């Protein structure tokens, strides 16, 4: 049976070249191309339904690059293996080497392609590996609903709250549950989100003000947020940091 | 803005850690001592004798000076030139005094017939002469530095572009060999210019044809995502300008304005003559986080610096962002003189 491959690259000649090479290596490693996309968002829509086993993804694509694409796909029940392709990106290549993620350099050689496809099918890089290799914060968080990936733009997030196994993502429109540690999210989006409590991060931009929280000694203040009715307690420990941030914002 | 021109022309102390500098100091001081010995002596034998005598004091002193100056060199380099000179003189004087004290202590009779004032004046004179010499030397070499700088500034194209272009050519080889051939020819022309003589001016017509070659390559790669509007009807073909001033701007426009977008992006290239000035404007869709990247700034600083080297204060480069468009405008004097070369190269 042939290996099902999906190609994501914003340049048409680059996609053509990869297909040509897949044709060349067919005798050695039979493959079938089950889909093509011109950027990360397009790939995200099509890959889950395509039944692809391996995704060949360019690192630099408009809208969403290969790395973020792979991180969202990793949420699928059976994510495709990913082989990254790049013309020249020293930093990305270093990160891949460091985290044992396979990649190909353009122009791609047929022999390297065969080796990468074989290796990829054997070992799918996991979320943690991809997260370590990423050099920039994601533009989106994602949840999988019935084998479809739903994207939550990070700029729409009002707050994140840890609840046992899950983290609730609250946007002005609705709530979602994701399975990512709050600590990692805090680190990734440090510029955008601020911790107000052991279990809660809020978007700095969404903070409207504070209210007294009478009767609670642990959290004397509540934060009032833009777009949602919830008022969230600020822990005594986080209060000085939060107050300073907001003071900075006013200036 | 700090410029190469100022750097090349302002005086700096030599790097005392440099072997060439050390060798020159040793040679000059010893030659002077030998000349002085021969001058004072009646014949060659006595002269040699005198020189050997002097050397017993001179060599340790010289070595002490060289070691101290080498150690202090990073600090001295940070001082204004004249303060640095004073510091060097002070160091030499202090070491001379110390040498005098040491000689008096070790061999009282050897110190006889010499006095501190004479030694100080001699060492100060020698130091001043050497500093003057190094200053002239630095001046003589600066155009070479400028040239090296020009070369470094010019030889810059994104490796990303090279590898992607080669990949594009590979993808064309089987499907459309003739287009592949043309693409390789375009690529050769680009690289020929990149590796050309950096001091020479080029005709605007040549720079424009380079722009077109570059655009053809990017067009193959990006397809209809790249849309270039050329407004070149009143571009003076015979105007002279430094090579590769416009191409990096077009490359920037594509890299920061078109590549990051999923839809088509329109780039405008307009070049015109207005009286005695040549104006070039390149516009691309403005994508904020892209335009602020270090790569864009670097290319602009690079071009600004080269325009300065070629035209001094007569050239201007401006950037602006408005109405979702990012603009770079260059203004240079309209010159057609075939003999013109970078002024710093001949200064």
Coordinates of C-alpha atoms in Angstrom, one line a residue:
Chain A
X1 CA 0.0 0.0 0.0
X2 CA 1.3 3.4 -0.8
X3 CA 2.1 6.1 1.7
X4 CA -0.5 8.9 1.8
X5 CA 1.3 12.3 1.6
X6 CA 0.0 15.8 1.9
X7 CA 2.0 18.8 0.6
X8 CA 1.8 22.3 2.2
X9 CA 3.9 25.0 0.5
X10 CA 3.0 28.5 -0.7
X11 CA 5.1 28.3 -3.8
X12 CA 3.5 26.4 -6.7
X13 CA 6.9 25.4 -8.3
X14 CA 8.0 24.0 -4.9
X15 CA 4.9 21.8 -4.7
X16 CA 5.4 20.6 -8.3
X17 CA 9.0 19.7 -7.5
X18 CA 8.0 17.6 -4.5
X19 CA 5.4 15.8 -6.6
X20 CA 8.0 15.2 -9.3
X21 CA 10.4 13.7 -6.7
X22 CA 7.7 11.6 -5.2
X23 CA 7.1 10.2 -8.7
X24 CA 10.8 9.5 -9.1
X25 CA 11.1 7.5 -5.9
X26 CA 7.9 5.6 -6.5
X27 CA 9.7 2.4 -7.3
X28 CA 11.5 2.5 -4.0
X29 CA 8.7 4.0 -1.9
X30 CA 5.3 4.2 -3.4
X31 CA 3.3 7.2 -2.3
X32 CA 0.1 9.0 -3.3
X33 CA -0.5 12.7 -2.9
X34 CA -3.8 13.1 -1.1
X35 CA -3.9 16.8 -0.9
X36 CA -2.1 20.2 -1.4
X37 CA -2.4 23.4 0.4
X38 CA -0.9 26.9 -0.2
X39 CA -0.7 27.9 3.5
X40 CA -1.1 26.6 7.0
X41 CA -4.8 27.6 7.4
X42 CA -5.7 25.8 4.2
X43 CA -3.8 22.7 5.2
X44 CA -5.4 22.7 8.7
X45 CA -8.8 22.5 7.1
X46 CA -7.9 19.7 4.6
X47 CA -5.4 17.5 6.4
X48 CA -7.8 15.9 8.9
X49 CA -10.2 14.6 6.2
X50 CA -7.5 13.7 3.8
X51 CA -6.3 10.7 5.6
X52 CA -2.7 11.8 5.1
X53 CA 0.0 9.8 6.9
X54 CA 2.8 12.2 6.2
X55 CA 2.7 16.0 5.8
X56 CA 5.5 17.7 3.9
X57 CA 5.3 21.3 5.3
X58 CA 7.2 24.4 4.4
X59 CA 8.3 26.4 7.4
X60 CA 7.6 29.8 5.9
X61 CA 4.0 30.1 4.7
X62 CA 1.8 33.2 4.8
X63 CA -0.9 33.2 7.5
X64 CA 0.4 30.2 9.4
X65 CA 3.8 28.6 9.1
X66 CA 4.6 24.9 9.1
X67 CA 5.5 24.7 12.8
X68 CA 2.3 26.1 14.1
X69 CA 0.4 24.0 11.6
X70 CA 2.1 20.9 13.0
X71 CA 1.3 21.9 16.6
X72 CA -2.4 22.2 15.9
X73 CA -2.4 18.9 14.0
X74 CA -0.8 17.2 16.9
X75 CA -4.1 17.5 18.7
X76 CA -5.7 15.0 16.3
X77 CA -6.4 11.5 17.4
X78 CA -4.1 10.2 14.7
X79 CA -2.0 13.1 13.5
X80 CA 0.1 12.7 10.4
X81 CA 3.8 12.6 10.7
X82 CA 5.4 15.9 9.7
X83 CA 8.5 16.5 7.6
X84 CA 9.5 20.1 7.6
X85 CA 10.9 21.7 4.4
X86 CA 12.9 24.9 4.3
X87 CA 15.1 26.7 1.8
X88 CA 17.3 28.4 4.4
X89 CA 16.4 29.0 8.0
X90 CA 19.4 28.6 10.3
X91 CA 17.3 29.1 13.5
X92 CA 14.6 26.6 12.6
X93 CA 17.2 24.0 11.5
X94 CA 19.0 24.4 14.8
X95 CA 15.8 23.9 16.7
X96 CA 15.0 20.8 14.7
X97 CA 18.4 19.3 15.3
X98 CA 18.1 20.0 19.0
X99 CA 14.7 18.3 19.3
X100 CA 15.3 15.4 16.9
X101 CA 12.7 16.5 14.4
X102 CA 13.4 15.6 10.8
X103 CA 13.6 18.3 8.1
X104 CA 14.5 18.7 4.4
X105 CA 16.5 21.5 2.8
X106 CA 15.3 22.9 -0.6
X107 CA 16.3 22.0 -3.2
X108 CA 15.4 18.5 -1.9
X109 CA 17.3 15.4 -3.0
X110 CA 15.4 12.3 -3.8
X111 CA 17.5 10.1 -1.5
X112 CA 16.9 12.4 1.4
X113 CA 13.2 12.5 0.7
X114 CA 13.0 8.7 0.8
X115 CA 14.9 8.6 4.1
X116 CA 12.8 11.3 5.7
X117 CA 9.5 9.7 4.6
X118 CA 10.6 6.3 6.0
X119 CA 11.8 7.8 9.3
X120 CA 8.7 10.0 9.6
X121 CA 6.3 7.2 9.3
X122 CA 8.1 5.5 12.1
X123 CA 8.3 8.4 14.6
X124 CA 5.7 11.1 14.8
X125 CA 7.1 14.2 16.7
X126 CA 4.9 14.8 19.7
X127 CA 3.5 18.1 20.9
X128 CA 6.2 18.8 23.5
X129 CA 8.9 18.3 20.9
X130 CA 7.2 20.7 18.5
X131 CA 6.6 23.2 21.2
X132 CA 10.3 23.2 22.1
X133 CA 11.3 23.7 18.5
X134 CA 9.0 26.6 18.0
X135 CA 10.6 30.0 18.1
X136 CA 7.5 32.2 18.3
X137 CA 4.2 32.1 20.1
X138 CA 1.3 30.6 18.2
X139 CA -1.3 32.9 16.7
X140 CA -4.0 30.4 17.6
X141 CA -4.9 27.8 20.2
X142 CA -6.9 24.9 18.8
X143 CA -9.4 22.3 19.9
X144 CA -10.4 19.2 18.0
X145 CA -14.2 18.7 17.5
X146 CA -15.2 15.6 15.6
X147 CA -11.9 15.3 13.8
X148 CA -12.0 18.9 12.8
X149 CA -9.6 21.5 14.2
X150 CA -11.2 24.6 15.5
X151 CA -8.9 27.6 15.8
X152 CA -9.1 30.1 18.6
X153 CA -7.2 33.3 17.8
X154 CA -5.0 34.1 20.7
X155 CA -6.0 37.8 20.4
X156 CA -9.6 36.9 21.2
X157 CA -8.8 35.2 24.5
X158 CA -10.2 37.0 27.5
X159 CA -9.0 34.5 30.1
X160 CA -7.7 31.0 30.7
X161 CA -8.6 29.1 33.8
X162 CA -7.2 25.7 34.9
X163 CA -9.8 23.2 36.0
X164 CA -8.5 19.9 37.1
X165 CA -7.4 18.2 33.9
X166 CA -8.4 20.9 31.4
X167 CA -7.9 24.6 30.8
X168 CA -11.0 26.6 30.0
X169 CA -10.4 29.2 27.2
X170 CA -12.9 32.0 27.5
X171 CA -13.4 34.3 24.5
X172 CA -16.1 37.0 24.3
X173 CA -18.2 34.5 22.2
X174 CA -17.9 31.2 24.1
X175 CA -15.9 28.7 26.1
X176 CA -13.6 25.9 25.0
X177 CA -11.7 23.2 26.8
X178 CA -8.1 22.5 25.9
X179 CA -5.6 20.1 27.3
X180 CA -2.4 22.1 27.8
X181 CA -0.7 23.0 31.0
X182 CA -1.3 26.5 32.2
X183 CA 2.3 27.0 33.0
X184 CA 3.4 26.4 29.4
X185 CA 0.7 28.7 28.1
X186 CA 1.8 31.4 30.6
X187 CA 5.3 31.1 29.3
X188 CA 4.4 31.1 25.6
X189 CA 2.1 34.1 25.8
X190 CA 3.9 36.1 28.5
X191 CA 3.5 39.3 26.6
X192 CA -0.2 39.0 26.2
X193 CA -1.5 37.2 29.3
X194 CA -0.9 37.9 32.9
X195 CA -1.3 35.5 35.9
X196 CA -3.8 36.8 38.4
X197 CA -4.3 33.6 40.4
X198 CA -2.7 30.1 40.8
X199 CA -5.3 28.8 38.3
X200 CA -5.9 31.8 36.0
X201 CA -4.4 34.0 33.3
X202 CA -6.1 37.0 31.8
X203 CA -5.5 39.1 28.7
X204 CA -3.8 42.3 29.7
X205 CA -5.7 44.1 27.0
X206 CA -9.1 42.9 28.4
X207 CA -8.6 44.2 32.0
X208 CA -11.1 47.0 32.6
X209 CA -10.7 47.6 36.2
X210 CA -10.8 46.2 39.8
X211 CA -13.4 45.8 42.4
X212 CA -13.2 45.1 46.1
X213 CA -13.9 41.6 47.1
X214 CA -15.4 41.9 50.6
X215 CA -15.1 39.1 53.0
X216 CA -12.4 37.1 51.2
X217 CA -9.0 37.5 52.8
X218 CA -7.1 35.5 50.2
X219 CA -8.3 37.6 47.3
X220 CA -9.2 41.1 48.2
X221 CA -9.7 42.2 44.7
X222 CA -11.7 41.1 41.7
X223 CA -10.7 41.9 38.1
X224 CA -13.4 43.2 35.8
X225 CA -13.0 42.2 32.2
X226 CA -14.0 43.5 28.8
X227 CA -16.6 41.4 26.9
X228 CA -17.4 38.8 29.7
X229 CA -19.5 39.1 32.8
X230 CA -17.2 37.0 35.0
X231 CA -15.3 38.8 37.8
X232 CA -12.2 36.9 38.7
X233 CA -10.3 37.0 42.0
X234 CA -6.8 38.3 42.1
X235 CA -4.7 36.3 44.6
X236 CA -2.9 38.3 47.3
X237 CA 0.4 37.1 45.9
X238 CA -0.3 38.3 42.3
X239 CA -1.9 41.5 43.3
X240 CA 1.2 43.8 43.3
X241 CA 2.3 42.5 39.8
X242 CA -1.2 42.9 38.3
X243 CA -1.7 46.4 39.7
X244 CA 1.6 47.5 38.4
X245 CA 0.9 46.2 34.9
X246 CA -2.4 48.0 34.8
X247 CA -0.8 51.2 36.1
X248 CA 1.8 50.9 33.2
X249 CA -1.0 50.5 30.7
X250 CA -2.7 53.7 31.9
X251 CA 0.4 55.8 31.5
Chain B
X1 CA 24.0 58.8 12.3
X2 CA 27.5 57.3 12.5
X3 CA 28.9 56.9 9.1
X4 CA 31.9 55.1 7.6
X5 CA 33.1 58.3 6.2
X6 CA 33.6 59.8 9.7
X7 CA 35.1 56.7 11.0
X8 CA 37.6 56.5 8.2
X9 CA 38.7 60.1 8.6
X10 CA 38.8 60.6 12.3
X11 CA 42.1 59.7 13.9
X12 CA 42.4 56.6 16.0
X13 CA 45.3 55.2 18.1
X14 CA 46.9 52.1 16.6
X15 CA 46.0 48.7 18.2
X16 CA 49.1 48.1 20.4
X17 CA 48.3 44.4 20.4
X18 CA 48.8 44.2 16.7
X19 CA 52.1 42.4 15.8
X20 CA 52.7 44.8 12.9
X21 CA 52.5 47.8 15.3
X22 CA 54.8 46.1 17.9
X23 CA 57.4 45.3 15.2
X24 CA 57.3 48.9 13.9
X25 CA 57.8 50.3 17.4
X26 CA 60.7 48.0 18.1
X27 CA 62.3 48.7 14.8
X28 CA 61.9 52.4 14.9
X29 CA 63.2 52.8 18.5
X30 CA 66.2 50.6 17.9
X31 CA 67.0 52.4 14.6
X32 CA 66.9 55.7 16.4
X33 CA 69.1 54.5 19.2
X34 CA 71.6 53.1 16.7
X35 CA 71.6 56.4 14.7
X36 CA 72.1 58.3 17.9
X37 CA 75.0 56.1 19.0
X38 CA 76.7 56.4 15.6
X39 CA 76.3 60.1 15.6
X40 CA 77.9 60.5 19.1
X41 CA 80.8 58.1 18.4
X42 CA 84.1 58.7 16.7
X43 CA 84.1 55.4 14.8
X44 CA 82.0 52.4 14.1
X45 CA 83.4 50.2 16.9
X46 CA 82.7 52.9 19.5
X47 CA 79.3 53.4 18.0
X48 CA 78.5 49.7 18.3
X49 CA 79.7 49.8 21.9
X50 CA 77.6 52.8 22.7
X51 CA 74.5 51.2 21.1
X52 CA 75.0 48.1 23.2
X53 CA 75.3 50.2 26.3
X54 CA 72.2 52.1 25.5
X55 CA 70.4 48.8 24.7
X56 CA 70.8 47.5 28.2
X57 CA 68.5 50.3 29.3
X58 CA 66.5 50.7 26.1
X59 CA 65.4 47.1 25.5
X60 CA 63.8 46.4 28.9
X61 CA 62.1 49.8 28.8
X62 CA 60.8 49.2 25.3
X63 CA 59.5 45.8 26.3
X64 CA 57.8 47.2 29.4
X65 CA 56.2 49.9 27.3
X66 CA 55.0 47.4 24.7
X67 CA 53.5 45.1 27.3
X68 CA 51.8 47.9 29.2
X69 CA 50.4 49.5 26.1
X70 CA 49.2 46.2 24.7
X71 CA 47.4 45.5 28.0
X72 CA 45.9 49.1 28.0
X73 CA 45.0 49.1 24.3
X74 CA 41.3 48.3 24.7
X75 CA 41.0 51.1 27.3
X76 CA 43.0 53.5 25.2
X77 CA 40.9 52.8 22.2
X78 CA 37.8 54.1 24.0
X79 CA 39.4 57.5 24.6
X80 CA 39.1 60.5 22.3
X81 CA 42.2 60.5 20.1
X82 CA 44.1 63.4 21.8
X83 CA 43.3 62.0 25.2
X84 CA 44.6 58.7 24.1
X85 CA 47.9 60.3 23.0
X86 CA 48.3 62.0 26.3
X87 CA 47.7 58.7 28.1
X88 CA 50.2 56.9 25.9
X89 CA 52.8 59.7 26.7
X90 CA 52.1 59.5 30.4
X91 CA 52.5 55.7 30.4
X92 CA 55.8 55.9 28.6
X93 CA 57.1 58.7 30.9
X94 CA 56.1 56.8 34.0
X95 CA 57.9 53.6 32.7
X96 CA 61.0 55.7 31.8
X97 CA 61.1 57.1 35.3
X98 CA 60.8 53.6 36.7
X99 CA 63.6 52.4 34.4
X100 CA 65.8 55.2 35.5
X101 CA 65.1 54.4 39.2
X102 CA 65.8 50.7 38.5
X103 CA 69.1 51.4 36.7
X104 CA 70.2 53.8 39.5
X105 CA 69.5 51.2 42.1
X106 CA 71.2 48.2 40.4
X107 CA 74.3 49.9 39.1
X108 CA 75.0 53.3 40.5
X109 CA 78.0 53.9 38.1
X110 CA 76.0 53.1 35.0
X111 CA 73.5 55.7 35.9
X112 CA 76.3 58.2 36.1
X113 CA 76.3 60.5 33.1
X114 CA 72.6 60.2 32.5
X115 CA 69.8 62.1 34.1
X116 CA 66.1 61.7 34.4
X117 CA 65.2 64.8 32.5
X118 CA 67.2 63.8 29.4
X119 CA 65.7 60.3 29.4
X120 CA 62.2 61.7 29.7
X121 CA 62.6 64.2 26.9
X122 CA 64.1 61.5 24.6
X123 CA 61.3 59.0 25.3
X124 CA 58.6 61.6 24.9
X125 CA 60.1 62.7 21.5
X126 CA 60.3 59.1 20.3
X127 CA 56.7 58.4 21.4
X128 CA 55.3 61.5 19.7
X129 CA 57.1 60.7 16.5
X130 CA 55.8 57.2 16.5
X131 CA 52.2 58.3 17.2
X132 CA 52.5 60.8 14.3
X133 CA 53.7 58.0 12.1
X134 CA 50.8 55.7 13.0
X135 CA 48.4 58.4 12.4
X136 CA 49.7 58.9 8.8
X137 CA 49.7 55.2 8.3
X138 CA 46.0 54.9 9.3
X139 CA 45.1 57.7 6.9
X140 CA 46.9 56.0 4.0
X141 CA 45.0 52.8 4.6
X142 CA 41.5 54.2 5.2
X143 CA 40.3 54.1 1.5
X144 CA 41.1 50.4 1.5
X145 CA 38.9 50.0 4.5
X146 CA 36.2 51.9 2.8
X147 CA 36.5 49.7 -0.2
X148 CA 36.3 46.5 1.9
X149 CA 33.3 48.0 3.6
X150 CA 31.6 48.7 0.2
X151 CA 32.3 45.2 -0.9
X152 CA 30.7 43.8 2.3
X153 CA 27.7 46.1 1.9
X154 CA 27.1 45.2 -1.6
X155 CA 27.5 41.4 -1.4
X156 CA 24.3 40.8 0.3
X157 CA 21.3 38.9 -1.0
X158 CA 19.1 36.6 1.1
X159 CA 20.3 33.0 0.9
X160 CA 16.6 32.1 1.2
X161 CA 16.1 33.8 -2.2
X162 CA 19.0 31.8 -3.8
X163 CA 17.9 28.4 -2.7
X164 CA 14.2 29.1 -3.5
X165 CA 15.2 30.3 -6.9
X166 CA 17.3 27.2 -7.5
X167 CA 14.4 25.1 -6.4
X168 CA 12.1 26.9 -8.8
X169 CA 14.6 26.3 -11.7
X170 CA 14.7 22.5 -10.8
X171 CA 10.9 22.4 -10.9
X172 CA 10.9 23.9 -14.4
X173 CA 13.7 21.8 -15.9
X174 CA 11.4 19.0 -17.0
X175 CA 8.2 20.8 -17.6
X176 CA 9.5 23.9 -19.4
X177 CA 13.3 23.7 -20.1
X178 CA 13.3 27.1 -21.9
X179 CA 11.9 28.9 -18.9
X180 CA 14.4 27.1 -16.7
X181 CA 17.2 28.4 -19.0
X182 CA 15.9 31.9 -18.8
X183 CA 15.7 31.7 -15.1
X184 CA 19.2 30.5 -14.8
X185 CA 20.4 33.4 -17.0
X186 CA 18.6 35.9 -14.8
X187 CA 20.1 34.4 -11.8
X188 CA 23.6 34.6 -13.3
X189 CA 23.1 38.3 -14.1
X190 CA 22.1 39.0 -10.6
X191 CA 25.1 37.3 -9.2
X192 CA 27.4 38.9 -11.7
X193 CA 26.3 42.3 -10.4
X194 CA 26.5 41.2 -6.8
X195 CA 30.2 40.2 -7.4
X196 CA 31.0 43.3 -9.5
X197 CA 33.4 46.1 -8.7
X198 CA 31.8 47.9 -5.8
X199 CA 33.3 51.3 -6.5
X200 CA 31.9 51.7 -10.0
X201 CA 28.7 53.5 -10.8
X202 CA 26.2 51.8 -13.1
X203 CA 23.7 53.2 -15.5
X204 CA 20.1 53.4 -14.3
X205 CA 19.1 51.4 -17.4
X206 CA 21.3 48.5 -16.2
X207 CA 19.9 48.7 -12.6
X208 CA 16.4 48.6 -14.1
X209 CA 17.1 45.6 -16.2
X210 CA 18.5 44.0 -13.0
X211 CA 15.2 44.8 -11.3
X212 CA 13.3 43.1 -14.1
X213 CA 15.4 40.0 -13.9
X214 CA 14.9 39.8 -10.2
X215 CA 11.2 40.3 -10.6
X216 CA 11.0 37.6 -13.3
X217 CA 12.6 35.1 -10.9
X218 CA 10.2 36.0 -8.1
X219 CA 7.3 35.9 -10.4
X220 CA 8.0 32.3 -11.3
X221 CA 8.1 31.4 -7.6
X222 CA 5.2 33.5 -6.3
X223 CA 2.9 33.4 -9.4
X224 CA 0.0 35.8 -9.4
X225 CA 0.6 36.6 -5.7
X226 CA 3.2 39.1 -6.9
X227 CA 1.9 42.0 -9.0
X228 CA 4.4 44.6 -10.0
X229 CA 3.4 48.0 -11.4
X230 CA 6.3 49.6 -13.3
X231 CA 6.3 53.4 -13.8
X232 CA 9.5 53.9 -15.6
X233 CA 8.5 56.1 -18.6
X234 CA 10.4 59.2 -17.4
X235 CA 13.3 57.2 -15.8
X236 CA 16.6 58.7 -17.2
X237 CA 18.4 55.7 -18.6
X238 CA 21.8 57.4 -18.5
X239 CA 21.7 58.5 -14.8
X240 CA 24.5 57.0 -12.8
X241 CA 24.1 55.3 -9.4
X242 CA 25.8 52.8 -7.2
X243 CA 25.1 49.2 -8.2
X244 CA 22.4 47.3 -6.3
X245 CA 20.7 50.3 -4.6
X246 CA 17.2 49.6 -6.0
X247 CA 17.3 45.8 -6.2
X248 CA 17.5 45.2 -2.4
X249 CA 14.5 47.6 -2.0
X250 CA 12.5 45.5 -4.4
X251 CA 13.6 42.4 -2.7
X252 CA 12.5 43.9 0.7
X253 CA 9.1 44.9 -0.8
X254 CA 8.5 41.3 -2.0
X255 CA 9.9 39.7 1.2
X256 CA 8.0 41.8 3.7
X257 CA 5.0 42.9 1.7
X258 CA 4.0 40.1 -0.6
X259 CA 5.4 36.8 0.7
X260 CA 3.7 37.0 4.2
X261 CA 0.3 37.6 2.6
X262 CA -2.0 34.9 1.4
X263 CA -3.6 37.0 -1.3
X264 CA -2.1 39.0 -4.2
X265 CA 0.2 41.9 -3.2
X266 CA 0.8 44.9 -5.4
X267 CA 4.3 46.4 -5.6
X268 CA 4.9 49.7 -7.3
X269 CA 8.3 50.7 -8.8
X270 CA 8.4 54.3 -10.0
X271 CA 11.6 56.0 -11.2
X272 CA 11.7 59.5 -12.6
X273 CA 13.9 62.5 -13.2
X274 CA 12.9 65.8 -11.6
X275 CA 15.3 68.6 -12.8
X276 CA 18.7 67.7 -11.5
X277 CA 17.4 64.9 -9.2
X278 CA 16.5 61.3 -9.8
X279 CA 13.7 60.0 -7.6
X280 CA 12.9 56.3 -7.1
X281 CA 9.9 55.1 -5.1
X282 CA 9.1 51.5 -4.2
X283 CA 5.8 50.7 -2.5
X284 CA 4.4 47.5 -1.1
X285 CA 1.5 46.4 1.1
X286 CA 2.2 47.3 4.7
X287 CA 2.3 44.4 7.1
X288 CA 3.3 46.0 10.4
X289 CA 5.2 43.2 12.2
X290 CA 7.1 42.4 9.0
X291 CA 8.3 45.8 8.2
X292 CA 9.8 46.3 11.7
X293 CA 11.9 43.3 11.3
X294 CA 15.7 43.6 11.6
X295 CA 16.1 42.4 8.0
X296 CA 14.3 45.4 6.6
X297 CA 16.2 47.9 8.8
X298 CA 19.5 46.3 7.8
X299 CA 18.9 46.6 4.1
X300 CA 17.8 50.2 4.5
X301 CA 20.8 51.1 6.7
X302 CA 23.1 49.4 4.2
X303 CA 21.7 51.4 1.2
X304 CA 21.8 54.6 3.2
X305 CA 25.4 54.0 4.0
X306 CA 26.4 53.3 0.4
X307 CA 24.5 56.4 -0.9
X308 CA 26.5 58.4 1.6
X309 CA 29.8 56.9 0.4
X310 CA 28.9 57.7 -3.2
X311 CA 27.0 61.0 -2.9
X312 CA 27.8 62.3 0.5
X313 CA 25.0 64.6 1.6
X314 CA 23.5 64.9 -1.8
X315 CA 21.4 61.7 -1.5
X316 CA 18.4 61.1 0.6
X317 CA 16.4 58.0 1.6
X318 CA 13.0 58.2 3.3
X319 CA 10.5 55.6 4.5
X320 CA 6.9 56.0 5.4
X321 CA 3.8 54.0 6.1
X322 CA 0.3 55.2 5.3
X323 CA -2.9 53.8 3.8
X324 CA -1.8 50.2 4.4
X325 CA 1.2 50.9 2.1
X326 CA 4.9 51.0 2.9
X327 CA 7.0 53.4 0.9
X328 CA 10.7 53.8 0.4
X329 CA 11.9 56.8 -1.5
X330 CA 15.4 57.5 -2.7
X331 CA 16.6 60.8 -4.1
X332 CA 20.0 61.1 -5.8
X333 CA 21.6 63.8 -7.9
X334 CA 21.3 63.3 -11.7
X335 CA 24.8 62.6 -12.9
X336 CA 25.9 61.2 -16.2
X337 CA 29.6 61.7 -16.0
X338 CA 31.3 58.4 -17.0
X339 CA 34.4 59.2 -15.0
X340 CA 32.5 59.5 -11.7
X341 CA 33.5 56.9 -9.1
X342 CA 32.9 56.7 -5.4
X343 CA 34.6 59.8 -4.0
X344 CA 35.9 58.0 -0.9
X345 CA 37.7 55.6 -3.2
X346 CA 39.8 58.4 -4.7
X347 CA 40.1 60.6 -1.6

